[in-house]
Amino acid sequence: MAPGEKIKAKIKKNLPVRGPQAPTIKELMRWYCLNTNTHGCRRIVVSRGRLRRLLWILFTLTAVALIFWQCALLVASFYTVSVSIKVHFQKLDFPAVTICNINPYKYSVVRDLLADLEQETRVALKTLYGFPENTSRKRREAESWNSAWEGTRPKFLKLVPLMAFSQDETGEVRDFLTGRKRKFSGRIIHKASDAMDVHASKEVVGFQLCSNDTSHCALYTFSSGVNAIQEWYQLHYMNIMAQVPLEKKINMSYSAEELLVTCLFDGVSCDARNFTLLHHPMYGNCYTFNNRKNETILSTSMGGSEYGLQVILYINEEEYNPFLVSSSGAKVIVHRQDEYPFIEDVGTEIEPAMATSIGMHLTESFKLSEPYSQCTEDGSDVPISNIYNAAYSLQICLHSCFQTKMVEKCGCAQYNQPLPPAANYCNYQQHPNWMYCYYELHQAFVREELGCQAVCREACSFKEWTLTTSLAQWPSVVSEKWLLPILTWDQGQQIKKKLNKTDLAKLLIFYKDLNQRSIMESPANSIEMLLSNFGGQLGLWMSCSVVCVIEIFEVFFIDFFSIIARRQWQKAKEWWARRHAPPGPQGQDNPGLDIDDDLPTFTSALRLPPAPGTQVPGTPPPRYNTLRLERAFSSQLTDTQVPPES
């Protein structure tokens, strides 16, 4: 063994330095494995035999991998919720009920306004299907618009013609108004879903829409002529009615006294004064029972049809617009007092000559907001302005977003929705581009290109009424003989004709029971539970605790990098010393003369060679018999012995 190695071994034996002062990373790891409480690491060092040591290394790495996997699952599932359902019996507030006639305006009143539109519609029907013009229906209760109308009379603009598109002759369309065929070079949009298998016909019906400069045109075609004519008629109908002031439209629709024949709530009579007017452009005058504008919100303490709302509605089918609506009856929607009723989206239809019973179950839902879900508390954090005077909901956000885009891109708001601030209703006379713009924007909305679906979020808390509908014939054959005359006498001031069963519809809305169900979300995890689960995983796979984790952090993130940094610093100092050392005589350098200005450390002490001429510690003792002095004479004569003479 070289003298230098002997010195290192001696110093290591007498000065057992470990931990962060260890000279190498290998020594640091060995010290950690021998002193840690994680048994797997200790077994790696103390095990004898390569196979056993390799197995303990494999077991330890597998345990560490399982700990990371389980902890990652715990962190990923931290923001989960647990749902609890509570059912309790109590006195319930009765919801708001909005009722509308499917026919928005009396046909006898608006017929003069729609005369030009109906004339062209009948011409299109005759040209397309050979229908004869219907002239048997006479004008009833028509007002003289020449004398009653003030201002500009609403006009029907023939700028959106009905056309027939032949699929055999590409690019050729036939105008219903003139009967002429011409080439069409614009886009052809078929209003049918790609997911549905629609039978391809040789000729389809549609209408043409063009932009302001008529440079961009689109032909919207339909798989059915009925759909095409109704869509085309409704488009012009909206344009005409947009030019009529709101006060006149309210007078042209049904009053509360006309729509509501009888009313009964919780066994007590009610009348039109208990209903609030809500004018809906697509359904005319609608009336809301138990609205928020009332002083008190009505409630019920019993379940069953006898303790709910019972009304008899006057449908008046003879006043229906034949091209605007193809069914008869009423629509009803149940909602909260502070919620806007979207009748066109979620309304329930009431059939005439029938008694419709609607049983309700109330469910309240409370969801957790971020980071558990994307719901919003009141819509204040949604970048969409609420243009409705109602509480936030997902439908309000979607409708408000679409109306805002209408104002931004088309310069006006859609006719059948509330107005955004500083906006006007669309009509073709004021905004000649709005029909084309509306259809293009609606297509983008359906394709989710406007971003409304991504921006709008569901409300965190809401009430929902689950409805169960049942029907029965009303009135019965035996009861209509006395029931209809009495109802006719009761409505004598409002209805000047004899009622028949097809003019009436009965509606019953009630709680089936007073069991209110509440669905509440609560956090499934907490910080304490997460730390407890972490500790359980560490104890299960590595038999360690929080102190062991701190040790691991100290050794692998402090001591480990400390050794590396110290080694790099020593190398940098040596490089700097060699670079700035004064030039000396050529020859072999004496390593024993390298003097470090710093105080000696354990590492530098190990690198010092032994000084020349000094006794190396630990060398065997000298042989003292070799130090004995030899006499000057190797042999000595006795006194009596005489040396021989030469």
XYZ file of C-alpha atoms in Angstrom:
646
model
C 0.000 0.000 0.000
C 1.351 3.401 -0.952
C 2.189 5.796 1.875
C -0.508 8.259 0.799
C -3.253 5.608 0.878
C -2.131 4.528 4.329
C -2.497 8.093 5.568
C -6.081 8.318 4.172
C -7.035 5.032 5.776
C -5.614 6.088 9.104
C -7.408 9.445 9.089
C -10.722 7.869 8.089
C -10.373 5.394 10.907
C -9.561 7.971 13.540
C -11.894 10.722 12.172
C -15.132 9.045 10.970
C -16.632 11.992 9.043
C -20.060 11.292 7.466
C -23.196 13.155 6.345
C -22.879 16.480 4.553
C -19.093 16.548 5.311
C -18.536 13.279 3.472
C -15.919 13.586 0.766
C -17.948 11.825 -1.942
C -21.581 11.245 -2.834
C -21.057 7.534 -2.419
C -20.079 8.043 1.215
C -23.116 10.298 1.720
C -25.490 7.671 0.326
C -23.883 4.979 2.471
C -24.243 7.109 5.570
C -27.907 7.800 4.758
C -28.762 4.133 4.164
C -27.143 3.095 7.431
C -28.859 5.770 9.541
C -32.328 6.187 7.993
C -35.509 4.587 9.335
C -36.648 3.399 5.923
C -35.739 -0.251 6.195
C -35.429 -0.880 2.497
C -32.542 1.535 2.072
C -30.713 0.011 5.034
C -31.122 -3.497 3.670
C -29.486 -2.416 0.425
C -26.244 -1.612 2.298
C -26.124 -4.361 4.905
C -27.238 -7.220 2.664
C -24.571 -9.670 1.592
C -24.508 -11.022 -1.880
C -25.229 -9.272 -5.120
C -28.527 -11.054 -5.771
C -29.994 -10.146 -2.386
C -28.828 -6.556 -2.717
C -30.277 -6.331 -6.221
C -33.625 -7.637 -4.975
C -33.726 -5.069 -2.174
C -32.943 -2.307 -4.672
C -35.799 -3.521 -6.861
C -38.224 -3.715 -3.921
C -37.296 -0.240 -2.708
C -37.663 1.387 -6.138
C -41.010 -0.349 -6.614
C -42.241 0.964 -3.274
C -41.133 4.496 -4.140
C -42.918 4.273 -7.510
C -46.107 3.068 -5.801
C -45.924 5.963 -3.329
C -45.655 8.501 -6.134
C -48.519 6.838 -8.020
C -50.836 6.728 -5.030
C -50.010 10.295 -4.002
C -50.647 11.504 -7.559
C -54.063 9.833 -7.465
C -54.806 11.497 -4.131
C -53.871 14.929 -5.471
C -55.850 14.384 -8.678
C -58.952 13.386 -6.731
C -58.625 16.148 -4.165
C -61.120 18.488 -5.869
C -63.960 15.989 -5.918
C -67.361 16.408 -4.359
C -69.713 14.196 -2.480
C -73.412 14.540 -3.208
C -75.960 14.327 -0.441
C -79.701 14.167 -1.055
C -82.071 15.382 1.625
C -85.822 14.939 1.493
C -87.857 16.968 3.935
C -91.544 17.728 4.319
C -92.510 21.376 4.705
C -94.827 24.088 3.483
C -93.715 25.005 -0.044
C -93.886 28.254 -1.965
C -95.915 27.936 -5.115
C -93.885 28.676 -8.259
C -94.660 31.301 -10.859
C -96.819 30.002 -13.718
C -96.792 31.760 -17.097
C -99.591 30.973 -19.571
C -99.689 32.006 -23.238
C -101.999 31.364 -26.123
C -100.130 29.671 -28.976
C -101.638 32.202 -31.359
C -100.016 35.552 -30.479
C -102.466 38.026 -32.057
C -106.068 37.945 -33.142
C -106.193 37.172 -36.817
C -109.093 39.533 -37.424
C -107.027 42.439 -36.102
C -103.704 41.772 -37.852
C -105.107 40.438 -41.123
C -104.864 43.800 -42.869
C -101.211 44.068 -41.896
C -100.455 40.627 -43.304
C -102.608 40.874 -46.441
C -99.698 41.202 -48.893
C -97.749 38.453 -47.172
C -100.691 36.077 -47.231
C -101.410 36.835 -50.860
C -97.903 35.854 -51.908
C -98.041 32.797 -49.669
C -101.200 31.560 -51.370
C -99.653 32.196 -54.785
C -96.643 30.124 -53.785
C -98.865 27.303 -52.550
C -100.850 27.338 -55.774
C -97.700 27.356 -57.911
C -95.961 24.640 -55.948
C -98.784 22.306 -55.012
C -101.774 23.493 -57.068
C -103.822 24.605 -54.055
C -106.788 26.874 -54.904
C -106.881 30.226 -53.188
C -108.992 30.165 -50.029
C -111.459 33.035 -50.073
C -114.133 31.533 -47.841
C -112.692 33.021 -44.689
C -114.056 36.539 -44.301
C -112.698 39.372 -42.293
C -114.065 39.517 -38.760
C -113.929 42.487 -36.444
C -111.437 44.182 -38.695
C -110.300 47.618 -37.722
C -109.909 50.436 -40.188
C -106.143 50.813 -40.249
C -106.342 53.816 -42.509
C -107.969 55.806 -39.721
C -106.566 54.090 -36.651
C -102.959 53.777 -37.725
C -100.641 56.658 -36.978
C -97.331 57.052 -38.717
C -95.827 54.874 -41.413
C -97.840 51.804 -42.258
C -95.938 48.495 -41.913
C -94.823 47.248 -45.316
C -94.195 43.841 -46.775
C -90.924 43.916 -48.712
C -90.601 41.414 -51.533
C -86.850 41.117 -51.219
C -86.789 37.529 -49.956
C -88.545 35.493 -52.654
C -89.568 31.853 -52.386
C -87.715 29.651 -54.865
C -87.615 26.056 -56.046
C -84.184 24.528 -56.537
C -83.800 21.650 -58.967
C -81.031 19.238 -58.037
C -80.890 17.815 -61.555
C -80.099 21.208 -63.069
C -77.190 22.502 -61.041
C -77.363 26.192 -60.213
C -80.865 26.792 -61.643
C -83.719 28.121 -59.486
C -87.320 29.018 -60.198
C -88.933 32.113 -58.685
C -92.486 31.519 -57.409
C -93.455 35.155 -57.847
C -92.536 35.489 -61.518
C -92.314 31.815 -62.473
C -89.039 32.431 -64.298
C -85.953 30.274 -64.081
C -82.546 31.763 -63.630
C -79.042 30.819 -62.677
C -77.961 31.009 -59.052
C -74.263 31.234 -58.210
C -74.403 31.788 -54.443
C -74.183 29.337 -51.585
C -76.856 26.675 -51.160
C -77.501 25.786 -47.513
C -79.734 22.829 -46.801
C -81.479 23.272 -43.442
C -81.245 19.633 -42.371
C -78.993 17.867 -39.915
C -76.088 15.887 -41.269
C -76.799 13.174 -38.717
C -80.268 12.526 -40.187
C -80.877 10.490 -43.277
C -83.065 12.845 -45.314
C -84.593 11.526 -48.514
C -83.154 13.408 -51.460
C -85.890 14.857 -53.650
C -85.507 16.167 -57.164
C -86.790 19.624 -56.250
C -86.528 21.426 -52.914
C -88.063 24.701 -51.752
C -86.267 27.564 -50.063
C -85.717 31.291 -50.069
C -82.856 33.550 -51.015
C -81.108 36.013 -48.706
C -78.533 38.547 -49.846
C -76.328 41.062 -48.108
C -76.587 44.825 -48.570
C -74.495 45.030 -51.704
C -76.101 41.798 -53.072
C -72.619 40.430 -53.626
C -73.128 37.601 -51.148
C -76.293 35.551 -51.491
C -77.358 32.286 -49.926
C -80.225 29.967 -50.806
C -81.702 28.249 -47.738
C -83.476 25.076 -48.811
C -85.628 22.661 -46.798
C -86.459 19.020 -47.238
C -90.184 19.802 -46.867
C -92.228 22.505 -48.519
C -94.218 22.953 -45.304
C -91.075 23.822 -43.356
C -89.865 26.172 -46.072
C -93.133 28.107 -46.297
C -93.559 28.378 -42.523
C -89.971 29.576 -42.067
C -90.298 32.067 -44.891
C -93.681 33.287 -43.586
C -92.373 33.680 -40.026
C -89.375 35.657 -41.275
C -91.599 38.212 -43.023
C -94.090 38.149 -40.163
C -91.351 39.139 -37.704
C -90.285 41.933 -40.026
C -93.811 43.328 -40.316
C -94.604 43.118 -36.609
C -91.282 44.752 -35.719
C -92.656 47.932 -37.289
C -95.715 47.954 -34.993
C -95.405 49.819 -31.658
C -95.588 47.748 -28.501
C -98.772 49.389 -27.234
C -100.649 48.459 -30.404
C -99.349 44.886 -30.286
C -100.592 44.505 -26.725
C -104.045 45.689 -27.816
C -104.033 43.252 -30.762
C -103.428 40.266 -28.483
C -105.649 38.599 -25.892
C -106.461 40.367 -22.649
C -106.356 38.590 -19.299
C -110.135 38.687 -19.044
C -110.428 36.986 -22.441
C -107.813 34.302 -21.857
C -108.792 33.385 -18.282
C -112.369 32.183 -17.975
C -112.209 30.840 -14.400
C -109.460 30.694 -11.769
C -109.118 28.838 -8.479
C -106.074 28.509 -6.217
C -105.883 26.497 -3.006
C -109.651 26.359 -2.890
C -110.002 30.170 -3.140
C -111.249 32.048 -6.189
C -108.847 34.224 -8.172
C -109.197 36.375 -11.262
C -107.209 38.367 -13.827
C -105.934 40.729 -11.137
C -103.749 37.914 -9.799
C -101.922 37.676 -13.137
C -99.149 39.932 -14.466
C -98.830 40.848 -18.141
C -95.717 39.708 -20.018
C -95.666 40.497 -23.721
C -93.780 37.920 -25.726
C -93.266 38.769 -29.419
C -93.751 35.173 -30.549
C -96.721 34.384 -28.281
C -98.293 37.775 -27.745
C -99.717 38.609 -24.340
C -98.702 36.081 -21.699
C -99.835 36.188 -18.093
C -97.864 35.119 -15.029
C -99.534 33.883 -11.858
C -97.750 34.423 -8.522
C -95.176 36.733 -10.065
C -92.461 38.536 -8.099
C -94.268 41.855 -8.668
C -96.949 40.736 -6.250
C -96.556 41.768 -2.651
C -96.481 38.223 -1.268
C -95.525 34.892 -2.753
C -98.314 32.361 -2.453
C -97.645 29.018 -0.833
C -99.496 25.777 -0.294
C -99.661 23.566 2.769
C -101.208 20.507 1.136
C -100.510 18.403 -1.897
C -103.033 17.369 -4.509
C -105.008 18.927 -7.335
C -107.541 20.529 -4.982
C -104.824 22.739 -3.467
C -103.144 23.924 -6.628
C -103.981 26.289 -9.479
C -107.045 25.515 -11.598
C -107.871 27.662 -14.623
C -110.089 27.376 -17.673
C -108.562 29.025 -20.746
C -110.341 30.500 -23.728
C -108.431 29.347 -26.815
C -110.654 30.910 -29.540
C -109.375 28.776 -32.398
C -111.254 30.821 -34.995
C -108.860 33.727 -34.454
C -105.780 31.646 -35.303
C -103.384 32.645 -38.056
C -103.401 29.702 -40.500
C -99.821 30.178 -41.740
C -98.125 31.191 -38.498
C -99.283 28.381 -36.186
C -100.356 24.903 -37.184
C -101.575 23.717 -33.770
C -104.098 25.053 -31.286
C -103.941 25.357 -27.539
C -101.869 27.163 -24.950
C -98.358 26.965 -23.545
C -97.468 26.998 -19.880
C -94.150 27.165 -18.085
C -93.331 26.768 -14.393
C -90.431 28.867 -13.143
C -89.077 30.883 -10.255
C -90.411 34.336 -9.471
C -87.134 36.023 -10.424
C -86.587 33.928 -13.558
C -87.429 34.944 -17.118
C -89.851 32.466 -18.746
C -88.389 31.140 -22.011
C -91.683 29.820 -23.303
C -90.348 28.948 -26.740
C -87.685 26.682 -25.221
C -89.233 24.754 -22.341
C -92.967 25.452 -22.459
C -95.572 22.688 -22.086
C -98.462 22.710 -24.556
C -102.057 22.520 -23.368
C -104.549 20.812 -25.655
C -108.068 22.262 -26.159
C -111.117 20.239 -25.148
C -108.895 18.435 -22.629
C -108.124 18.731 -18.918
C -104.351 18.817 -18.449
C -103.114 17.924 -14.969
C -99.503 18.788 -14.166
C -98.105 17.345 -10.945
C -94.922 18.913 -9.603
C -91.943 17.787 -7.536
C -89.542 20.481 -6.294
C -85.798 19.861 -6.396
C -83.209 22.353 -5.193
C -79.622 21.927 -6.355
C -76.560 23.507 -4.764
C -73.259 23.032 -6.548
C -69.772 24.046 -5.481
C -68.053 26.697 -7.546
C -64.412 26.780 -8.595
C -62.186 24.842 -8.268
C -64.728 22.048 -7.973
C -66.821 23.041 -11.013
C -67.225 25.815 -13.567
C -70.566 27.071 -12.246
C -71.149 30.711 -11.310
C -72.887 32.127 -8.280
C -74.704 35.096 -9.829
C -73.177 35.516 -13.303
C -70.988 38.461 -12.290
C -67.865 36.568 -13.360
C -69.292 35.730 -16.799
C -68.194 38.191 -19.527
C -71.729 38.462 -20.937
C -74.041 41.331 -20.067
C -77.427 40.175 -18.769
C -79.958 42.106 -20.861
C -82.921 40.476 -19.107
C -84.360 41.908 -15.947
C -84.147 38.536 -14.229
C -81.811 36.299 -12.254
C -78.895 34.656 -14.003
C -79.350 31.293 -15.695
C -77.654 29.408 -18.497
C -80.487 30.195 -20.923
C -80.314 33.909 -20.109
C -76.583 33.893 -20.756
C -76.948 32.136 -24.125
C -79.767 34.412 -25.283
C -77.951 37.525 -24.067
C -74.794 36.447 -25.859
C -76.664 35.920 -29.119
C -78.447 39.261 -28.832
C -75.162 41.035 -28.121
C -73.602 39.444 -31.198
C -76.642 40.558 -33.207
C -76.067 44.158 -32.160
C -72.334 43.953 -32.854
C -72.525 42.268 -36.251
C -75.965 43.209 -37.581
C -76.498 46.626 -36.001
C -79.754 45.700 -34.254
C -81.348 43.197 -31.907
C -83.488 40.213 -32.794
C -87.159 41.019 -32.966
C -88.481 38.349 -30.615
C -86.099 38.979 -27.710
C -85.475 41.773 -25.184
C -83.344 44.662 -26.289
C -79.737 45.138 -25.263
C -78.869 48.661 -24.125
C -78.909 51.286 -26.894
C -80.177 48.870 -29.530
C -83.141 48.800 -31.926
C -85.383 46.005 -33.040
C -84.545 44.570 -36.417
C -86.788 45.218 -39.349
C -85.903 45.115 -42.991
C -87.018 48.668 -43.603
C -84.527 50.152 -41.141
C -81.841 47.451 -41.468
C -81.986 45.945 -44.968
C -79.220 43.488 -44.112
C -80.642 41.998 -40.937
C -82.303 38.894 -42.443
C -79.119 37.764 -44.135
C -77.084 38.706 -41.072
C -79.476 36.910 -38.725
C -79.366 33.646 -40.636
C -75.605 33.733 -40.994
C -75.222 34.496 -37.303
C -77.682 31.806 -36.302
C -75.759 29.230 -38.320
C -72.562 30.292 -36.549
C -74.337 30.048 -33.188
C -75.497 26.502 -33.911
C -71.979 25.531 -34.979
C -70.677 27.067 -31.713
C -68.504 29.508 -33.602
C -69.625 32.537 -31.588
C -68.117 31.209 -28.364
C -71.347 31.556 -26.364
C -71.403 27.902 -25.315
C -67.826 28.142 -24.069
C -68.333 31.390 -22.149
C -71.723 30.778 -20.543
C -71.762 28.666 -17.416
C -74.397 26.958 -15.356
C -75.685 28.563 -12.181
C -74.461 27.037 -8.919
C -77.871 27.066 -7.242
C -81.216 26.655 -8.940
C -84.688 25.269 -8.461
C -86.218 22.741 -10.789
C -89.760 21.468 -10.921
C -90.165 17.967 -12.296
C -93.493 17.861 -14.120
C -95.761 14.876 -14.636
C -98.516 15.498 -17.175
C -101.767 13.598 -17.571
C -104.735 14.245 -19.871
C -108.465 13.653 -19.651
C -111.305 14.585 -21.954
C -113.004 17.757 -20.840
C -115.808 18.556 -20.679
C -117.488 15.193 -20.818
C -120.397 14.583 -23.138
C -122.943 14.649 -20.331
C -121.547 17.729 -18.600
C -120.993 19.991 -21.578
C -124.721 20.553 -21.941
C -124.862 22.587 -18.746
C -121.198 23.609 -18.417
C -120.781 25.441 -21.731
C -123.875 27.654 -21.398
C -122.834 28.747 -17.903
C -119.311 29.592 -19.065
C -120.775 31.505 -22.004
C -122.958 33.518 -19.631
C -119.971 34.182 -17.316
C -117.902 35.486 -20.229
C -120.748 37.383 -21.868
C -119.018 40.735 -21.551
C -115.748 39.520 -23.059
C -116.891 36.850 -25.505
C -119.757 37.660 -27.827
C -120.457 34.183 -29.072
C -121.564 30.797 -27.849
C -118.689 28.707 -26.562
C -117.971 25.195 -27.748
C -115.612 22.624 -26.245
C -112.811 23.234 -28.780
C -112.576 26.843 -27.596
C -111.724 25.866 -24.030
C -108.920 24.082 -22.195
C -108.655 23.225 -18.512
C -105.336 23.387 -16.666
C -104.487 22.061 -13.205
C -101.041 22.658 -11.669
C -100.335 21.299 -8.193
C -97.747 19.694 -5.942
C -98.092 15.941 -5.904
C -96.696 16.004 -2.372
C -94.763 18.420 -0.207
C -91.559 16.390 -0.127
C -88.841 18.807 -1.170
C -85.628 17.199 -2.368
C -82.353 19.070 -1.910
C -79.221 17.973 -3.754
C -76.139 19.455 -2.123
C -72.492 19.106 -3.020
C -69.767 19.175 -0.369
C -65.987 18.709 -0.643
C -65.079 15.040 -0.510
C -61.540 15.805 0.752
C -59.794 18.260 3.038
C -56.196 19.216 3.716
C -56.161 17.154 6.908
C -57.508 14.107 5.092
C -55.017 14.567 2.249
C -52.060 14.706 4.655
C -53.407 11.692 6.502
C -53.609 9.754 3.255
C -50.062 10.780 2.375
C -48.872 9.483 5.747
C -50.723 6.235 5.251
C -49.077 5.643 1.888
C -45.607 6.422 3.253
C -46.084 4.113 6.216
C -47.537 1.309 4.076
C -44.854 1.169 1.404
C -41.707 2.582 3.070
C -42.425 2.501 6.837
C -41.397 6.145 7.134
C -42.935 9.285 8.585
C -42.740 13.015 8.103
C -39.317 13.086 9.776
C -38.061 10.608 7.178
C -39.346 12.880 4.436
C -37.451 15.792 5.979
C -34.315 13.631 6.108
C -34.718 12.739 2.456
C -35.099 16.394 1.592
C -32.012 17.298 3.618
C -29.807 14.577 2.161
C -30.897 14.677 -1.483
C -31.551 18.398 -1.865
C -29.074 20.006 0.534
C -26.158 17.675 1.286
C -26.065 16.199 -2.194
C -25.761 19.554 -3.915
C -23.482 20.836 -1.160
C -20.907 18.159 -1.959
C -21.163 18.886 -5.672
C -20.872 22.634 -5.085
C -17.901 22.198 -2.771
C -16.125 20.015 -5.300
C -16.742 22.470 -8.102
C -15.578 25.342 -5.901
C -12.356 23.499 -5.087
C -11.713 22.831 -8.754
C -12.345 26.468 -9.570
C -9.887 27.605 -6.908
C -7.217 25.221 -8.153
C -7.754 26.419 -11.697
C -7.518 30.028 -10.564
C -4.350 29.343 -8.581
C -2.668 27.617 -11.499
C -3.620 30.437 -13.806
C -2.183 33.188 -11.574
C 0.868 31.295 -10.241
C 4.220 33.147 -10.911
C 6.437 31.498 -13.512
C 9.254 29.442 -11.873
C 12.342 27.545 -13.084
C 11.768 24.791 -15.512
C 11.801 21.420 -13.949
C 9.722 19.042 -11.994
C 7.439 20.660 -9.466
C 7.585 19.469 -5.928
C 4.024 18.608 -4.886
C 5.039 18.870 -1.286
C 5.593 22.603 -1.687
C 2.009 23.423 -2.714
C 0.772 25.635 0.061
C -2.902 26.498 0.425
C -3.657 29.829 2.017
C -6.907 28.532 3.427
C -7.117 26.476 6.528
C -6.645 22.795 5.842
C -9.763 20.733 5.450
C -10.310 17.060 5.598
C -10.201 16.722 1.821
C -7.060 18.827 1.407
C -5.341 16.956 4.235
C -5.873 13.685 2.444
C -4.200 15.052 -0.664
C -0.967 16.153 1.102
C 1.972 13.764 0.473
C 4.283 12.836 3.354
C 7.211 15.197 3.957
C 10.608 13.818 2.918
C 12.892 12.566 5.686
C 10.131 12.253 8.249
C 9.149 9.054 9.850
C 5.930 7.777 8.476
C 3.481 6.948 11.230
C 2.638 3.344 11.433
C 6.014 1.975 10.079
C 7.440 -1.032 11.871
C 9.933 -0.268 14.743
C 13.644 -0.421 13.920
C 15.718 -3.474 14.643
C 17.859 -2.400 17.585
C 20.383 -5.205 17.211
C 21.470 -3.605 13.980
C 22.345 -0.459 15.876
C 25.000 -2.187 18.044
C 28.602 -0.813 17.542
C 31.177 -3.179 16.169
C 34.404 -3.220 18.130
C 37.586 -1.947 16.546
C 39.068 -5.350 16.779
C 37.121 -8.294 15.920
C 39.092 -10.503 18.242
C 41.235 -9.835 21.347
C 44.053 -11.911 22.647
C 44.299 -12.946 26.223
C 46.928 -11.543 28.471
C 48.966 -14.668 28.454
C 48.876 -15.032 24.745
C 51.845 -13.739 22.884
C 51.515 -12.765 19.381
C 53.665 -14.551 16.976
C 56.645 -12.799 15.763
C 57.040 -12.157 12.199
